[in-house]
Short mmCIF file of C-alpha atoms in Angstrom, two decimals:
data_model
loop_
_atom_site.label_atom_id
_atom_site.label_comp_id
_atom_site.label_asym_id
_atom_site.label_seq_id
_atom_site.Cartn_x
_atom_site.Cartn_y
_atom_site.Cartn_z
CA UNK A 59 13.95 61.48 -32.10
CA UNK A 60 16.62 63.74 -30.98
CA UNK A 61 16.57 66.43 -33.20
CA UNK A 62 13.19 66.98 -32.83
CA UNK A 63 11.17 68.36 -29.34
CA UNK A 64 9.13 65.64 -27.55
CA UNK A 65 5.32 66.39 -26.19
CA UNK A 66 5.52 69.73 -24.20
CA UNK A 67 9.03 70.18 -25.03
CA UNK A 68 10.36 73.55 -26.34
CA UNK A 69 13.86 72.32 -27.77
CA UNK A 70 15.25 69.02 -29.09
CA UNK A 71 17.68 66.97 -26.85
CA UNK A 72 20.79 67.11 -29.69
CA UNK A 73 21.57 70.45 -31.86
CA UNK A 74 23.39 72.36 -33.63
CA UNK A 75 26.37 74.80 -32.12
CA UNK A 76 25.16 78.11 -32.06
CA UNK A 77 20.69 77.97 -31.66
CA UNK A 78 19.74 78.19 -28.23
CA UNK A 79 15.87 79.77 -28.37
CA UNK A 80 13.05 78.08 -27.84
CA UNK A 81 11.39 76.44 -30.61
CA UNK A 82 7.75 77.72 -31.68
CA UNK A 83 4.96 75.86 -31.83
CA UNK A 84 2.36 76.99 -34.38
CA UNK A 85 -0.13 75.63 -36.88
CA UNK A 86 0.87 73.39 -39.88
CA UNK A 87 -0.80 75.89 -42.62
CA UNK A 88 0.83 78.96 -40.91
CA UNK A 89 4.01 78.12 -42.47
CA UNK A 90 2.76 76.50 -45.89
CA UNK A 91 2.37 79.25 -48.84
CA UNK A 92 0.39 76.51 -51.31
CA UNK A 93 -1.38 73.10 -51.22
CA UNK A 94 -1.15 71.25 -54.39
CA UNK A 95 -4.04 68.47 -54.53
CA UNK A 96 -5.29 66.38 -57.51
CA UNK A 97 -6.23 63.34 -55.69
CA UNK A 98 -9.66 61.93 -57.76
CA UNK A 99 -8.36 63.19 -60.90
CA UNK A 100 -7.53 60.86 -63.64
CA UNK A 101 -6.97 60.60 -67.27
CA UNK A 102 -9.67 59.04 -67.91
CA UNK A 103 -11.88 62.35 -66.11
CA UNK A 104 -9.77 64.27 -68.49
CA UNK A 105 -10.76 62.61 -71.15
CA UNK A 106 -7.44 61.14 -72.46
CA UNK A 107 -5.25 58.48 -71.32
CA UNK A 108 -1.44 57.79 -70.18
CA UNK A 109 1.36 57.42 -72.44
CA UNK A 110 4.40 55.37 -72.64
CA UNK A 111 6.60 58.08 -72.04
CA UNK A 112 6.75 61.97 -70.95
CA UNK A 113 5.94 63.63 -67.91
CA UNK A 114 6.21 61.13 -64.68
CA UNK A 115 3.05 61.18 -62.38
CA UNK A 116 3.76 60.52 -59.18
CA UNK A 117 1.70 58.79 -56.72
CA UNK A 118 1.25 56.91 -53.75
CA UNK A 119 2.90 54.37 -55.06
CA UNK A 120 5.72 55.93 -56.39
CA UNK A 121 6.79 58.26 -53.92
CA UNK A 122 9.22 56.71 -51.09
CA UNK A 123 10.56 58.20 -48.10
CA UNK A 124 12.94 59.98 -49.45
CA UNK A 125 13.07 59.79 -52.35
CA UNK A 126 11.16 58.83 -56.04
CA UNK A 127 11.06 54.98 -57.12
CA UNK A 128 9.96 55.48 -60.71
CA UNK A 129 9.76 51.79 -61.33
CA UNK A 130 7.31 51.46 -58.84
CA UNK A 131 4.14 52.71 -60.29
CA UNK A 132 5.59 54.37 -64.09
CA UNK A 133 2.83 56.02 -65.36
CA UNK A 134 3.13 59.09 -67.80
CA UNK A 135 1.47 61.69 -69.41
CA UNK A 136 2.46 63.21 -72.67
CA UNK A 137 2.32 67.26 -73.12
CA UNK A 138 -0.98 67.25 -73.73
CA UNK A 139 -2.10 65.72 -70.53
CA UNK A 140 0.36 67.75 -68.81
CA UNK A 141 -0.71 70.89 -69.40
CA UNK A 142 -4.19 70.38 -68.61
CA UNK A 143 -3.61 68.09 -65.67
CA UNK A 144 -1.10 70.83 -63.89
CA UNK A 145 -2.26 74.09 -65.56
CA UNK A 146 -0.56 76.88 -63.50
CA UNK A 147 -0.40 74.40 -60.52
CA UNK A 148 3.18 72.87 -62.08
CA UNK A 149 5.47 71.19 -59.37
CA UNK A 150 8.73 72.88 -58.54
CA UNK A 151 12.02 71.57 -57.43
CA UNK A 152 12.04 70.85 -53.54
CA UNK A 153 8.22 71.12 -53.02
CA UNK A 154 7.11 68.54 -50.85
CA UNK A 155 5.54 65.27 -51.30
CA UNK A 156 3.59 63.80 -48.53
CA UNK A 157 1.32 60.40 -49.72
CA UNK A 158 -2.32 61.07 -47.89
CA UNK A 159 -3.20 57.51 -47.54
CA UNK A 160 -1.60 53.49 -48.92
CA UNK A 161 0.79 54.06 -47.32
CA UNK A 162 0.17 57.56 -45.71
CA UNK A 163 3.39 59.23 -44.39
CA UNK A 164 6.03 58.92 -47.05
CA UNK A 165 7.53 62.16 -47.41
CA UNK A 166 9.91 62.91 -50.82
CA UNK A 167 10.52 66.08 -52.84
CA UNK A 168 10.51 67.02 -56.18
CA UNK A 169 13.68 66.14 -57.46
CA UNK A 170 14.15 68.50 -60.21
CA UNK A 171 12.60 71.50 -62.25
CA UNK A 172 11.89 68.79 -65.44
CA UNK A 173 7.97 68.39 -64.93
CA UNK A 174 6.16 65.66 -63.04
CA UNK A 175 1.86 64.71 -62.72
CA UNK A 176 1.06 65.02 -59.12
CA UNK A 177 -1.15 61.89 -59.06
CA UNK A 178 -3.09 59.44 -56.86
CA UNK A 179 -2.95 59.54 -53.01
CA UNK A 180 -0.39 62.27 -52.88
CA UNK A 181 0.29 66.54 -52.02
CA UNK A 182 2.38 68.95 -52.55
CA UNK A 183 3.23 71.89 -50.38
CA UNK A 184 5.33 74.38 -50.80
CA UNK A 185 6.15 76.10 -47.92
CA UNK A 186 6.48 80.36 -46.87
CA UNK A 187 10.08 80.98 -47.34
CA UNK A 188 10.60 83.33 -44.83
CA UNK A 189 8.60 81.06 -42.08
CA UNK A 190 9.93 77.61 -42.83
CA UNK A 191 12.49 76.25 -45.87
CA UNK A 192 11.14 72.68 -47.97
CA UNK A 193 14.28 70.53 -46.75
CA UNK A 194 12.97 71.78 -43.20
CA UNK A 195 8.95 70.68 -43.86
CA UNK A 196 10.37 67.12 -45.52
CA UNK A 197 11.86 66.35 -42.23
CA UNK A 198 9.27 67.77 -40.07
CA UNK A 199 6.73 65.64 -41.59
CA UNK A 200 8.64 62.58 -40.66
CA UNK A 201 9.50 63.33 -36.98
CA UNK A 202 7.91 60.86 -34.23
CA UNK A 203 5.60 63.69 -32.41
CA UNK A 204 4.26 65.02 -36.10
CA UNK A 205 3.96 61.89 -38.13
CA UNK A 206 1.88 60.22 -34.74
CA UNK A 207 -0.41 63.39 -35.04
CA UNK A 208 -0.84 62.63 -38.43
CA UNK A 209 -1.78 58.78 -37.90
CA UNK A 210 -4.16 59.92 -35.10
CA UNK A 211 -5.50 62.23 -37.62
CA UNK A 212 -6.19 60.30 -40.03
CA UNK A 213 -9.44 58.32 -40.90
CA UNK A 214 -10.03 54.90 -42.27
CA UNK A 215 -8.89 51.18 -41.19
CA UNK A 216 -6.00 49.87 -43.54
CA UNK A 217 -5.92 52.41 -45.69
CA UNK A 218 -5.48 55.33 -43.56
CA UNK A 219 -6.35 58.33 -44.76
CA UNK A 220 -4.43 62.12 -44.03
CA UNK A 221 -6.98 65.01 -45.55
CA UNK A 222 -6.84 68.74 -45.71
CA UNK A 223 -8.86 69.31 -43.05
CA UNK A 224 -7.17 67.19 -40.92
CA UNK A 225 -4.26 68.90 -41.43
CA UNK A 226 -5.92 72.02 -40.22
CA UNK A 227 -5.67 70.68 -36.92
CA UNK A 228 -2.16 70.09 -36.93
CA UNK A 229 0.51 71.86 -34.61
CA UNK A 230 4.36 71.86 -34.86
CA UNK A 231 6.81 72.91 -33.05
CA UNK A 232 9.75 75.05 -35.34
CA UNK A 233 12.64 76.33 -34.61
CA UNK A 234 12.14 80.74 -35.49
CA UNK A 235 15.73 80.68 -36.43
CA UNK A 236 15.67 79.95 -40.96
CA UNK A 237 19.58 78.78 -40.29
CA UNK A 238 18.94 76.41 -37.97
CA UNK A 239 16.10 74.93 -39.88
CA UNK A 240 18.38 74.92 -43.14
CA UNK A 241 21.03 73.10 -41.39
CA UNK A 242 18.56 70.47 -39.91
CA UNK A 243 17.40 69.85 -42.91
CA UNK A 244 20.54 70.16 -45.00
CA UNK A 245 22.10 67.03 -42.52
CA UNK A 246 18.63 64.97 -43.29
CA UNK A 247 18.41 65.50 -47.05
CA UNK A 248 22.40 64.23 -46.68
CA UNK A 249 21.21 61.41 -44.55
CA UNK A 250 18.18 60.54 -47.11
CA UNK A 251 20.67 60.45 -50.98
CA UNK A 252 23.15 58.08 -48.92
CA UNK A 253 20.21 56.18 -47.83
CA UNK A 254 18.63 56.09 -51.97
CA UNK A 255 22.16 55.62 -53.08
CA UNK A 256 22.05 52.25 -51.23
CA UNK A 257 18.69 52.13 -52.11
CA UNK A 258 19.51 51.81 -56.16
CA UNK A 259 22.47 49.38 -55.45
CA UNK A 260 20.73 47.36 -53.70
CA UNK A 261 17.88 47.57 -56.46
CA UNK A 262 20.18 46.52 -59.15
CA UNK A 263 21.87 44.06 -57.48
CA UNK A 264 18.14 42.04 -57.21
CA UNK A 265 17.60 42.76 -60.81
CA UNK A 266 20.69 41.02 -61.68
CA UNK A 267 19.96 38.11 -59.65
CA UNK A 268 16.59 38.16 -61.41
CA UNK A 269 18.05 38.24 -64.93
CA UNK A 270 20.83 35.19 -63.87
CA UNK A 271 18.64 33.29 -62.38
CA UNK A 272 16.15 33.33 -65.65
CA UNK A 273 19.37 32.60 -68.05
CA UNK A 274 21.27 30.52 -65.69
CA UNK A 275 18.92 27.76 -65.38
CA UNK A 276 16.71 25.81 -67.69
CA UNK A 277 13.55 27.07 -69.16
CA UNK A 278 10.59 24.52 -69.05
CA UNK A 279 11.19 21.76 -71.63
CA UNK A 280 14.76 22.60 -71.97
CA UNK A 281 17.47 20.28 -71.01
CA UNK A 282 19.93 23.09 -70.93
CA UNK A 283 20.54 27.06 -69.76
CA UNK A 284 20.64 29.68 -71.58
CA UNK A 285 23.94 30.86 -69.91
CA UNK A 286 26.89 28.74 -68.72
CA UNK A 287 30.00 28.98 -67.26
CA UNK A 288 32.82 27.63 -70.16
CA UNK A 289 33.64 24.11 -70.13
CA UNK A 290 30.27 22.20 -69.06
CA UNK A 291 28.04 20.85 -72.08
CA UNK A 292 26.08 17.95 -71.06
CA UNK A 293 22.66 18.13 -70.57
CA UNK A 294 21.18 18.46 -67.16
CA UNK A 295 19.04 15.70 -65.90
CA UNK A 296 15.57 15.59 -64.84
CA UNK A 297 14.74 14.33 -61.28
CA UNK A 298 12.43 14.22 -58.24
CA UNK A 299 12.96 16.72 -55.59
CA UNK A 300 13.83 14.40 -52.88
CA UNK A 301 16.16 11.67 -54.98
CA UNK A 302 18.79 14.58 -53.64
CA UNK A 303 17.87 15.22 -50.58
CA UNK A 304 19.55 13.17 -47.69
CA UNK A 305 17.49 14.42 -44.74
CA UNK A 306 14.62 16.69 -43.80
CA UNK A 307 14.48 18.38 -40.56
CA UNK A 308 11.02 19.52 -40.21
CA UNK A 309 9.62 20.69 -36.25
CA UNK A 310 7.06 22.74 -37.58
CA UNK A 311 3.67 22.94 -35.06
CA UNK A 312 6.96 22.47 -32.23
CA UNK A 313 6.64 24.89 -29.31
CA UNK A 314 8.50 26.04 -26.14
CA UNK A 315 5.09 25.67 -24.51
CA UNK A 316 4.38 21.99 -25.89
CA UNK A 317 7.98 21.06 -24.49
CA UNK A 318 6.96 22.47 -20.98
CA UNK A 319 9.47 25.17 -21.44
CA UNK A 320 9.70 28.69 -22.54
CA UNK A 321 12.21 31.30 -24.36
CA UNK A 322 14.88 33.25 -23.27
CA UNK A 323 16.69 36.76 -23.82
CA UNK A 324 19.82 34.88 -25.26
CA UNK A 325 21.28 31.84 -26.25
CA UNK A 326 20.40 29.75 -29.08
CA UNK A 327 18.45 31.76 -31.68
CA UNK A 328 15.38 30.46 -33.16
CA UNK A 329 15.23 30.30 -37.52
CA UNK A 330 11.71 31.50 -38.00
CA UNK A 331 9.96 32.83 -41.33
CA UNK A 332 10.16 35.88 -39.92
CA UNK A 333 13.82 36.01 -39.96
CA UNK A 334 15.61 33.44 -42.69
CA UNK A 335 15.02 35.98 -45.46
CA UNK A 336 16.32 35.46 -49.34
CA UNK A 337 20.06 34.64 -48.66
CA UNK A 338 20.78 35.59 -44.64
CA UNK A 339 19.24 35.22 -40.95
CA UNK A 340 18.38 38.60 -39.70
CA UNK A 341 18.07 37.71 -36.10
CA UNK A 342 16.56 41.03 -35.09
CA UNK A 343 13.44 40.39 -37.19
CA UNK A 344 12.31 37.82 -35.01
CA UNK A 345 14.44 37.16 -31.79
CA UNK A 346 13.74 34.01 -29.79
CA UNK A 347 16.27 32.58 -27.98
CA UNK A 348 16.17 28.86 -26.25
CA UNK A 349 18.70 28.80 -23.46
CA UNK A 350 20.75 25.19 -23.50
CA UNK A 351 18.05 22.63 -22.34
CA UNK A 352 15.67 23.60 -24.75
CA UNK A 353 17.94 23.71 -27.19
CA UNK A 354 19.08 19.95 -26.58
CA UNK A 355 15.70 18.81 -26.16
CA UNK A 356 14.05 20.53 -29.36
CA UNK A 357 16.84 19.77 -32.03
CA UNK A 358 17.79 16.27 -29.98
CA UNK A 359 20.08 14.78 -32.50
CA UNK A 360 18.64 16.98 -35.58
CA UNK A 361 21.04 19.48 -35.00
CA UNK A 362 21.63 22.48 -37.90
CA UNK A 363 25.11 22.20 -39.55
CA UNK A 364 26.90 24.85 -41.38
CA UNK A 365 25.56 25.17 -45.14
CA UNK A 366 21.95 23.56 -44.80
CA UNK A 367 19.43 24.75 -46.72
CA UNK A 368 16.71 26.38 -44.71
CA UNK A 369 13.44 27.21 -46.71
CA UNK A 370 10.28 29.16 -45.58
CA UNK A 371 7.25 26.97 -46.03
CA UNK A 372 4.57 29.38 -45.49
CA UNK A 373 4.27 33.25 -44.14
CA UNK A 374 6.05 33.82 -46.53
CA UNK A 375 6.51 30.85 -48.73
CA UNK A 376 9.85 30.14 -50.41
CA UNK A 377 12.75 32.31 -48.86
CA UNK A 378 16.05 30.53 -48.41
CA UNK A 379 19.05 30.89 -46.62
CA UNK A 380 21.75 28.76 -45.52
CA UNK A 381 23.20 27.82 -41.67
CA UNK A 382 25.78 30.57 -41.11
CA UNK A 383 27.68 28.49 -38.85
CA UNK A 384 27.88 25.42 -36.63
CA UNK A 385 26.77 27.92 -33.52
CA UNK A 386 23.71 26.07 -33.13
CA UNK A 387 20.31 27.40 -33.73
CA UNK A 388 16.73 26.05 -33.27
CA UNK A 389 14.63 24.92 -35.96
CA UNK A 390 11.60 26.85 -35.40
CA UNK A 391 8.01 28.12 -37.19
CA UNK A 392 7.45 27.75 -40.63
CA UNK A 393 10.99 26.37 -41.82
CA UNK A 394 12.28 23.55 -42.85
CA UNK A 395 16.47 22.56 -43.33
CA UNK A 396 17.63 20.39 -46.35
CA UNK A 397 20.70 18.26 -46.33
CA UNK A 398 22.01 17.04 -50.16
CA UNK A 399 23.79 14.05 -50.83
CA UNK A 400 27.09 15.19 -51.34
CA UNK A 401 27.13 12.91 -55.01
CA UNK A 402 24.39 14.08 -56.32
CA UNK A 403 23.87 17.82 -55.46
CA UNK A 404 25.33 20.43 -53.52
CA UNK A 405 24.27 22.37 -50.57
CA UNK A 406 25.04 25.85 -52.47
CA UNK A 407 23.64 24.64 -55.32
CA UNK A 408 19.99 23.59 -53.73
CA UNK A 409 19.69 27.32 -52.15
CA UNK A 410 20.01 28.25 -55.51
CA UNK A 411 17.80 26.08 -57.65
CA UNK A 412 14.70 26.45 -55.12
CA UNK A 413 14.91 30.53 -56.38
CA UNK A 414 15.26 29.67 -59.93
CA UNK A 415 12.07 30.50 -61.72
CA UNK A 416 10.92 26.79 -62.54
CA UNK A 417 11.22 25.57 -59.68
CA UNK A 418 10.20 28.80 -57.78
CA UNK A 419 6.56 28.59 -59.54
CA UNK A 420 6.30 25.19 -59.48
CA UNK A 421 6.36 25.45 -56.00
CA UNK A 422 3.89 28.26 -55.84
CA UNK A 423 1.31 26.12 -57.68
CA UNK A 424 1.70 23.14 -55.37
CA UNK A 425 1.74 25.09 -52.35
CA UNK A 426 -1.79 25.29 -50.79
CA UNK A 427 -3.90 28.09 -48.54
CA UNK A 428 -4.99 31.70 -49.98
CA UNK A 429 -2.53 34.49 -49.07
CA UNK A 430 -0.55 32.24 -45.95
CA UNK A 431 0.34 29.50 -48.61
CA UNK A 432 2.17 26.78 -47.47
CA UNK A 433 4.20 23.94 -49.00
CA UNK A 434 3.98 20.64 -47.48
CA UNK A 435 6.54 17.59 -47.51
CA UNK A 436 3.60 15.55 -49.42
CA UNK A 437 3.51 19.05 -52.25
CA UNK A 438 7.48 18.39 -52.40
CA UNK A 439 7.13 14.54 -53.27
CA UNK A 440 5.49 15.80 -56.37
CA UNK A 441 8.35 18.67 -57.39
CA UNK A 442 10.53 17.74 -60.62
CA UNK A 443 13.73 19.48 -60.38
CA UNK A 444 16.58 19.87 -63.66
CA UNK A 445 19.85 19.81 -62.35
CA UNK A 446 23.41 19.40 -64.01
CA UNK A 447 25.20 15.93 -63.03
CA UNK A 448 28.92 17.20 -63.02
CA UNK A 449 29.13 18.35 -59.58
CA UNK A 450 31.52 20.78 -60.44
CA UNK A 451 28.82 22.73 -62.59
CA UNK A 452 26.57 22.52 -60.07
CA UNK A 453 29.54 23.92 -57.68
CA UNK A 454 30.41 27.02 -59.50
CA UNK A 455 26.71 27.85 -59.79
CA UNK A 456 26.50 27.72 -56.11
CA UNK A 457 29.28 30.08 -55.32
CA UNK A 458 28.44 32.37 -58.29
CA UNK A 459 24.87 33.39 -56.09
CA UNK A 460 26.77 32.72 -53.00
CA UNK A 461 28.86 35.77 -53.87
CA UNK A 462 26.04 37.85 -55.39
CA UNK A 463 23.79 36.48 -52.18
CA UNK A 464 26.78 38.07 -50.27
CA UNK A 465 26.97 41.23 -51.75
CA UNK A 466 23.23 42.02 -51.48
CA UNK A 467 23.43 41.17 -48.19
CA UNK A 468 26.12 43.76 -47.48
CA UNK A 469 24.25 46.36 -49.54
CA UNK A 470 20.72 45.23 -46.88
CA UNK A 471 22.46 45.69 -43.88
CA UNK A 472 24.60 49.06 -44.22
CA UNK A 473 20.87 49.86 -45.88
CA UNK A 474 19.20 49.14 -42.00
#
């Protein structure tokens, strides 16, 4: 927002020492040397099919802000396909990606001179050299007066739509000076590998989780994991959901409004499914605040204590979280808090075995509604749960995903 001019502006508010003209505004395909556009070609139009390996094809799908998530949508074409997919049109190292439509906006660039398909729902530009460098253009694209053009520009409800022709249309605003555009977009591309870097960690991080959650509890019909820590071989016993559970708190359908009250800017934040995600509260996806009288007469001798499980019933169904503290907070939409008894199961423990992937599914097939499914105290009755008696097991499970829970938390936040 600052390094870029606003409407009618003909300098940013923040730059570098040493650039004081006036920016230029001109017309997107002034500064571009080539389009590169394949969007409704496929394989199949080609007459051959995707391999298992080879040449990467990026696509909507694939290409982040930023950078390129090959997980995401890993599609390749051997040398065959290549060569008569990109024929004399091959992508080059810093050309720029821009995805046209689901999502339209993200802006990468090609990562390397090693061959890629340019694929479904995505460009390429490359731009004039003397007129405008590629690190430049992949900032450009995203800055809050361009990429707004661009979404007024483009056509089509959900799936918005950014086409050549509307691009036509476009004007930017640049600084003349090559220098200063290198060095804007030298600090970006900077900004953008420390962002991916975080990116990755956090990526892995969830994939272990995955993978220790599938080993580190029972598979259906077995009576014990597949991974332990040493020490512990009994088998763990089967049970009903709620022969654990000491107390529900449950206020969905509750309101400010239905109490003859109303929020407030601080105070005592409300746990919504919009903010207990999977393993923290982030209280600035969805801050309501209940000053001290609503507080006392919504949770009225419920009140949240420190290590409660909180679990999302519906909008999304199934995150959990735990009570940070004994601050206070108010029970609110779409959640529900779980006390154990202490004999039977921990609190750690429970956050943990409603993500493990038994119980996870088993959850997803009782739950009830199309895409806002919702799991109901009566659905709960019904869940069997596997769980180890030795408390002590059950213990060092809990703080093993506590820690890992901890970690990826870390990673999300200095991610934001």
């Amino acid at each position: 927002q600052k390094m870029f001019p606003k409407k009618g502006a003909k300098v940013p508010e923040l730059r570098f020492a040493g650039f004081a003209d006036d920016w230029e505004e001109r017309k997107f395909f002034e500064s571009i040397a080539s389009t590169i556009d394949f969007r409704g070609r496929t394989p199949k139009k080609l007459g051959m099919d995707w391999s298992d390996s080879g040449y990467l094809a990026l696509s909507a799908l694939n290409v982040k802000n930023g950078y390129i998530d090959p997980l995401a949508d890993a599609h390749y074409g051997d040398e065959k396909l290549y060569r008569k997919w990109m024929s004399g049109r091959e992508l080059k190292k810093g050309q720029v990606l821009f995805t046209t439509e689901a999502p339209m906006g993200n802006v990468a660039q090609v990562p390397d001179d090693n061959g890629y398909i340019l694929s479904q729902r995505t460009v390429a530009f490359e731009t004039k050299e003397d007129m405008m460098t590629n690190d430049f253009l992949a900032v450009l694209l995203k800055s809050p007066l361009v990429f707004n053009n661009l979404s007024a520009l483009s056509s089509g409800g959900t799936a918005k739509g950014v086409s050549q022709k509307s691009l036509k249309g476009l004007s930017i605003t640049v600084p003349l000076d090559i220098d200063e555009q290198q060095k804007i977009g030298s600090f970006f591309k900077q900004l953008d590998d420390t962002i991916t870097l975080h990116q990755r960690k956090l990526d892995l991080l969830k994939e272990q989780k995955k993978g220790y959650l599938q080993k580190m509890f029972p598979k259906k019909g077995a009576k014990v994991p597949e991974l332990r820590f040493a020490g512990f071989a009994d088998d763990w016993e089967e049970r009903k959901f709620f022969e654990s559970i000491a107390s529900t708190i449950d206020f969905r359908g509750r309101t400010p409004k239905k109490l003859g009250m109303d929020w407030s800017d601080s105070g005592y934040l409300a746990l919504s499914a919009l903010n207990v995600k999977n393993g923290y509260i982030d209280p600035l996806a969805d801050a309501h605040y209940g000053d001290e009288k609503l507080y006392r007469k919504w949770m009225s001798g419920r009140e949240l204590k420190k290590g409660q499980v909180l679990f999302t019933t519906e909008a999304p169904m199934g995150n959990v979280a735990q009570v940070p503290d004994d601050n206070g907070y108010i029970l609110s939409q779409r959640t529900v808090a779980f006390e154990t008894k202490e004999d039977m199961m921990t609190n750690d423990f429970l956050a943990v075995l409603l993500k493990s992937p038994l119980v996870f599914n088993n959850l997803s097939a009782l739950s009830s509604g199309g895409t806002a499914k919702g799991v109901s105290q009566k659905s709960l009755k019904g869940l069997s749960i596997t769980v180890p008696l030795d408390i002590d097991e059950q213990q060092k499970i809990g703080s093993f995903f506590k820690q890992l829970d901890d970690t990826i938390t870390l990673h999300q936040r200095k991610l934001d």
